[in-house]
mmCIF file of C-alpha atoms in Angstrom:
data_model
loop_
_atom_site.group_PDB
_atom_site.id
_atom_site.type_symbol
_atom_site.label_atom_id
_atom_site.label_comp_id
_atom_site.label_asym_id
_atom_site.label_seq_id
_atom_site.Cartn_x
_atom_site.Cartn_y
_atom_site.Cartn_z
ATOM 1 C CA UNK I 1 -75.330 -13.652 -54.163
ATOM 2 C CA UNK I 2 -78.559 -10.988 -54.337
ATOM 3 C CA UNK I 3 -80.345 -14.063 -52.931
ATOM 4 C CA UNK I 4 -78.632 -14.924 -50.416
ATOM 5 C CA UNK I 5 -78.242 -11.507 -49.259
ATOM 6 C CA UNK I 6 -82.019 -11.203 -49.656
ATOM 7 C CA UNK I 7 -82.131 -14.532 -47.563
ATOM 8 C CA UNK I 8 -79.908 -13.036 -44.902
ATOM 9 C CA UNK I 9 -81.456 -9.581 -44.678
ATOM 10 C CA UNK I 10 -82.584 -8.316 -40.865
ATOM 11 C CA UNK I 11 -86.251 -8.472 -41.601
ATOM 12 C CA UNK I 12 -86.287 -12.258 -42.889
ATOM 13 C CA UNK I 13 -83.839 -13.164 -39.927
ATOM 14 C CA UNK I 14 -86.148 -12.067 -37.604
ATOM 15 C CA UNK I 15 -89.374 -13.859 -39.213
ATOM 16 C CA UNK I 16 -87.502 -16.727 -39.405
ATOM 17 C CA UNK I 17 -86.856 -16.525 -35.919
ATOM 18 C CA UNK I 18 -90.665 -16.013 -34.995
ATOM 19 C CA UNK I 19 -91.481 -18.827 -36.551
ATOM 20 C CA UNK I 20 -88.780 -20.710 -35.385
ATOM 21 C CA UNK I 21 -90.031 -19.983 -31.668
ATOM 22 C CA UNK I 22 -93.608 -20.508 -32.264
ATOM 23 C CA UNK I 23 -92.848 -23.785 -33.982
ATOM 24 C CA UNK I 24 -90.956 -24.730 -31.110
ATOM 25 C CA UNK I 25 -92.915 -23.823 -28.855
ATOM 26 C CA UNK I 26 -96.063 -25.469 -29.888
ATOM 27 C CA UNK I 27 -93.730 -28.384 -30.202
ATOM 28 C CA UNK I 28 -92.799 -28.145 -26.707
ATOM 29 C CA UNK I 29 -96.374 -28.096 -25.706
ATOM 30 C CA UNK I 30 -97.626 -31.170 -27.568
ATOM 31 C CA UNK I 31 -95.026 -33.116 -26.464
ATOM 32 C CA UNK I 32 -95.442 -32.021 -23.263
ATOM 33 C CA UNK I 33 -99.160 -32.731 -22.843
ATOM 34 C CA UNK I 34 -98.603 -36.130 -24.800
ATOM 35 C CA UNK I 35 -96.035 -37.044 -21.930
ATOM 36 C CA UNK I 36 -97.937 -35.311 -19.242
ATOM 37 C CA UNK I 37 -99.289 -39.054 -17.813
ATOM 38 C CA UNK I 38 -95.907 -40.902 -18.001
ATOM 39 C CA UNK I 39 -94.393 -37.780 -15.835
ATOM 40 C CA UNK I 40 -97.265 -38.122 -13.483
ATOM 41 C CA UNK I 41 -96.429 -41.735 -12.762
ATOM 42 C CA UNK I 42 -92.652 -41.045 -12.010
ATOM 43 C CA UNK I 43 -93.412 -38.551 -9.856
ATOM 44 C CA UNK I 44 -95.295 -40.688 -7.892
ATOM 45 C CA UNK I 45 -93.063 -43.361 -7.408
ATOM 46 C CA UNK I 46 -90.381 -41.449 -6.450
ATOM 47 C CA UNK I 47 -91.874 -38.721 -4.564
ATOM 48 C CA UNK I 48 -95.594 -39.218 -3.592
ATOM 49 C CA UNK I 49 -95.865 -36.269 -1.308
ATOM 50 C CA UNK I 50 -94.316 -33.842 -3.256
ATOM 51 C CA UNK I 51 -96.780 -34.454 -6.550
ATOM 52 C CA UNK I 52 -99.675 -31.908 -6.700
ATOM 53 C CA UNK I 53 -102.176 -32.099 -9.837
ATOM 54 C CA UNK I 54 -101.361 -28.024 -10.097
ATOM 55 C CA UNK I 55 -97.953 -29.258 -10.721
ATOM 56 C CA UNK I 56 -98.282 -30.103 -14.361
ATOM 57 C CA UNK I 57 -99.908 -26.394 -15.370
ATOM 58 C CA UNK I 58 -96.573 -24.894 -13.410
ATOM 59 C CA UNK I 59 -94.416 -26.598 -15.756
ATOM 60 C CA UNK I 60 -96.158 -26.261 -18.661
ATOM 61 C CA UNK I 61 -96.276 -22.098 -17.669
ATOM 62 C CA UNK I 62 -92.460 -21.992 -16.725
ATOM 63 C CA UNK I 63 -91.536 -23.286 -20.011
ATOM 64 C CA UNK I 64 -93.642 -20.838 -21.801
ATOM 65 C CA UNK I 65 -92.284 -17.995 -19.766
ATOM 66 C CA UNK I 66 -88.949 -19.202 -20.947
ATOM 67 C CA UNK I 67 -89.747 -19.217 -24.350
ATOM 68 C CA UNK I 68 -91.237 -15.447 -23.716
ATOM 69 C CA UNK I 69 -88.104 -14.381 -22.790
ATOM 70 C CA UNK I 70 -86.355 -15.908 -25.492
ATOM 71 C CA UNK I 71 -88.518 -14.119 -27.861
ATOM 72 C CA UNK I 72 -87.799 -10.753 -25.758
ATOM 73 C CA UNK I 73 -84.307 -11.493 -26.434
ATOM 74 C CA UNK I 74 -84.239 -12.134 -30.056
ATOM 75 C CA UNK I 75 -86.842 -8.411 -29.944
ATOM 76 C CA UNK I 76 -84.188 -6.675 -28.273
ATOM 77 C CA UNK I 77 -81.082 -8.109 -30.035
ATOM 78 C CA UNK I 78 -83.351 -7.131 -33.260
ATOM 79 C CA UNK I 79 -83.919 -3.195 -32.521
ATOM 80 C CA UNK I 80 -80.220 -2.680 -31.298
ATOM 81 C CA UNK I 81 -78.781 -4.437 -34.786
ATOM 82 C CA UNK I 82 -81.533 -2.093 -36.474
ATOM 83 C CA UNK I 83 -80.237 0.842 -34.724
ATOM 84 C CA UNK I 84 -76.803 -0.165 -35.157
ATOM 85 C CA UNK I 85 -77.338 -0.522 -39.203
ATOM 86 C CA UNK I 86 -78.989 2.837 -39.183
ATOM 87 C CA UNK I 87 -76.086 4.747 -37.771
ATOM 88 C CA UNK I 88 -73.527 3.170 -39.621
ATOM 89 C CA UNK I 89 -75.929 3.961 -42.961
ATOM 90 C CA UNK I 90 -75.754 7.316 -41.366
ATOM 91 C CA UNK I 91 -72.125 7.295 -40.724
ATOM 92 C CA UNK I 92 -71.274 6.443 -44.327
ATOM 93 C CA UNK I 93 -73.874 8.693 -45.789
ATOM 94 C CA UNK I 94 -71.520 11.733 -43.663
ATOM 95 C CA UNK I 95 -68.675 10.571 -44.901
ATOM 96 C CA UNK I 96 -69.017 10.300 -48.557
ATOM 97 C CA UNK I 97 -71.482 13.337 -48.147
ATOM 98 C CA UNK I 98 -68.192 15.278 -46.342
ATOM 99 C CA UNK I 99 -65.600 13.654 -48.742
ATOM 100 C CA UNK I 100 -67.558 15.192 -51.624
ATOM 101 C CA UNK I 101 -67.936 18.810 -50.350
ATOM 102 C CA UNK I 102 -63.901 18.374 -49.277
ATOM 103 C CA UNK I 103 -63.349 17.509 -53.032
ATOM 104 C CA UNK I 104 -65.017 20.181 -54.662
ATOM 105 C CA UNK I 105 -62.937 23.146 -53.469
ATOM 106 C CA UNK I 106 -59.840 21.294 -53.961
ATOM 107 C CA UNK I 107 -60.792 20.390 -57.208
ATOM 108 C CA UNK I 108 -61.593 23.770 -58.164
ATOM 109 C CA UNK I 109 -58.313 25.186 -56.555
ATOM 110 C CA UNK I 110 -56.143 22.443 -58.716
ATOM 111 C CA UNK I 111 -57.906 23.817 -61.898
ATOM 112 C CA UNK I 112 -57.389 27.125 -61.232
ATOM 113 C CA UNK I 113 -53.327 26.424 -60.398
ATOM 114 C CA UNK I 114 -53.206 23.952 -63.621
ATOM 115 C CA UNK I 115 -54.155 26.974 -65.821
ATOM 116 C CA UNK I 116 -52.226 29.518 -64.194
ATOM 117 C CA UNK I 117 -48.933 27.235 -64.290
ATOM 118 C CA UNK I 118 -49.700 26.258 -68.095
ATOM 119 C CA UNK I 119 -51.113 29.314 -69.628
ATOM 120 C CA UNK I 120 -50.702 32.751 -69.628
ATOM 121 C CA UNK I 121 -52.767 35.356 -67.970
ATOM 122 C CA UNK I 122 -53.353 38.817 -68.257
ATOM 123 C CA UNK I 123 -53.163 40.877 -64.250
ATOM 124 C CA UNK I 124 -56.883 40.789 -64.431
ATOM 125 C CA UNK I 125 -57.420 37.030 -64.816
ATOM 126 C CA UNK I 126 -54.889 35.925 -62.390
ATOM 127 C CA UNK I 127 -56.239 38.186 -59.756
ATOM 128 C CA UNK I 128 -59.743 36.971 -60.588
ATOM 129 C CA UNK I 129 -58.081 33.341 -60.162
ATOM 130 C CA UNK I 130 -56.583 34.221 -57.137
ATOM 131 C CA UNK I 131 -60.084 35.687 -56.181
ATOM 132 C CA UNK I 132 -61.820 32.297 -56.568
ATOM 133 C CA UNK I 133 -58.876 29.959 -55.564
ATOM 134 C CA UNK I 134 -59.084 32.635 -51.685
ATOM 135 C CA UNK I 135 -62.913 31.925 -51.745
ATOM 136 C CA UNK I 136 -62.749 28.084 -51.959
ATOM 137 C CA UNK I 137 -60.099 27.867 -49.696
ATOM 138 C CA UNK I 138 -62.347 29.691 -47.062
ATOM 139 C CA UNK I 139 -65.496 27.401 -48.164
ATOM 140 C CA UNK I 140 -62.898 24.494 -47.249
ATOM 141 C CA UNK I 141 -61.466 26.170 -43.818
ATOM 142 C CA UNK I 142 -65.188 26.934 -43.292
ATOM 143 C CA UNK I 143 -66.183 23.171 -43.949
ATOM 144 C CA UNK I 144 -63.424 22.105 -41.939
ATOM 145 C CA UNK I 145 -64.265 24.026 -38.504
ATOM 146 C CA UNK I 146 -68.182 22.561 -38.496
ATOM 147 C CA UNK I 147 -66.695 19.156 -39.029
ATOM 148 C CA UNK I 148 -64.338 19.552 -36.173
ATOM 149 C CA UNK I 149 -67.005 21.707 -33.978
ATOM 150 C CA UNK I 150 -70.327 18.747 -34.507
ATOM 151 C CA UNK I 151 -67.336 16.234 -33.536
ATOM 152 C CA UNK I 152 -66.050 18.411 -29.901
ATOM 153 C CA UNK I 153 -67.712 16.888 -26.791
ATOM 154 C CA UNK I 154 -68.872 20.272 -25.599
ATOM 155 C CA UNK I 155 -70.878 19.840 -29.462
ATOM 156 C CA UNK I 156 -72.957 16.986 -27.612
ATOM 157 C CA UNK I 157 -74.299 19.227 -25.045
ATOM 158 C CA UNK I 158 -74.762 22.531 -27.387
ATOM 159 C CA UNK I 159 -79.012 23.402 -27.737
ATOM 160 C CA UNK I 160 -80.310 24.510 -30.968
ATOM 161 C CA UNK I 161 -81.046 27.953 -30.461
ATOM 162 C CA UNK I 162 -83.705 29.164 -33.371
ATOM 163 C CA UNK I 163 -83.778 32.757 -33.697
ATOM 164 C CA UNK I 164 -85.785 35.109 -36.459
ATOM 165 C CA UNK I 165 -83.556 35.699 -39.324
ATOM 166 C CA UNK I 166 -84.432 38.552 -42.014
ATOM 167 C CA UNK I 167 -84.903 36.705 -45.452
ATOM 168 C CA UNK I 168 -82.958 39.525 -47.811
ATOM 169 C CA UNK I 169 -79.895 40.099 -46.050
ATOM 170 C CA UNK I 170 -79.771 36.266 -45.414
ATOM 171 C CA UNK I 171 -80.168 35.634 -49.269
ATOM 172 C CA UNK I 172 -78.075 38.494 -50.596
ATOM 173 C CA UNK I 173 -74.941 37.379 -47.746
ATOM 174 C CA UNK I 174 -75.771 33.708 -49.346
ATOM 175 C CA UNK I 175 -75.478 35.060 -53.160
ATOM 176 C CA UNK I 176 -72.392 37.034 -52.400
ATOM 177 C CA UNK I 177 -70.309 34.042 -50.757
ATOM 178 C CA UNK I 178 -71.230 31.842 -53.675
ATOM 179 C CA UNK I 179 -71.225 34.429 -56.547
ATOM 180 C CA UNK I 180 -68.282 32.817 -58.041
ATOM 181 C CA UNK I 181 -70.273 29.586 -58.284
ATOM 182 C CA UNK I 182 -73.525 30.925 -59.563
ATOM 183 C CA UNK I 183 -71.606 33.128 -61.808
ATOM 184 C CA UNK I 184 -69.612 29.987 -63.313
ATOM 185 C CA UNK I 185 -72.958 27.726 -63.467
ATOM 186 C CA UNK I 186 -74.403 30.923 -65.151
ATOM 187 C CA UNK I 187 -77.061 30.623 -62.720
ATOM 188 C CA UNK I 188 -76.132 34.857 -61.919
ATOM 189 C CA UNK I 189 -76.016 37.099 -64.149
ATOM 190 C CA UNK I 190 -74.991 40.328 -63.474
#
């Protein structure tokens, strides 16, 4: 199956193609020129006045003009299935990539509820549940609202607006919304 998939694969569809055309083509030509004399004749017999000696060469360029845009056909029919394959590649990188961050907090919220239904507690540990369950609940409200504001029409017309940003209060507001998770990977340690 590899094989044929191989065999099928954009890139060898479109060589084949190439040298499909240029095949034909030079096909085309030699027969062409091999027939060139018996055309000559009929022309003459039916037509006398109409046959030019230039006449031939006009032919012989039409049909390779043709064959041009052929080959400008299968280029253009090549770049738009590219493009096409690179946003749906895109597409399903997004969604697994937004399925994933969707999973974690939920995951983490389920956890947290599993052990506070089946074991007991002291105040302190429940609130400190209650703490974490709150934050990934707003990580997950948070996700949701920049999934539903890239995918708002107005979104398409929005400009990137780059602006100077002060590196410590950045990282310390960045440590402090994901304490919990630091703290649990024992990345922080307080």
């Amino acid at each position: 199956m590899s094989k044929l998939r191989t065999l099928f694969h954009p890139i060898m569809v479109f060589i084949g193609v190439q040298i499909a055309w240029v095949f034909l083509m030079a096909i085309w030509i030699n027969w062409y020129l091999k027939n060139r004399q018996d055309f000559q004749e009929f022309a003459q017999r039916l037509r006398p006045e109409l046959f030019s000696p230039d006449l031939n060469w006009v032919i012989l360029i039409e049909g390779c003009v043709l064959m041009l845009f052929i080959l400008g056909g299968v280029m253009i029919m090549f770049v738009y299935y590219n493009k096409q394959a690179r946003l749906n590649r895109m597409q399903s990188d997004f969604i697994s990539s937004v399925s994933h961050e969707l999973k974690s907090p939920l995951a983490s919220i389920q956890l947290y509820l599993e052990t506070m239904k089946y074991q007991k507690l002291s105040p302190e540990e429940a609130r400190d549940f209650v703490e974490t369950m709150l934050s990934d609940t707003e990580r997950l409200s948070a996700l949701i609202e920049n999934i539903l504001e890239a995918s708002s029409p107005e979104s398409k017309n929005m400009q990137l607006q780059l602006k100077p940003v002060e590196m410590k209060p950045f990282l310390e507001e960045l440590v402090q919304s994901h304490r919990r998770q630091f703290e649990e990977k024992t990345v922080l340690r307080i």
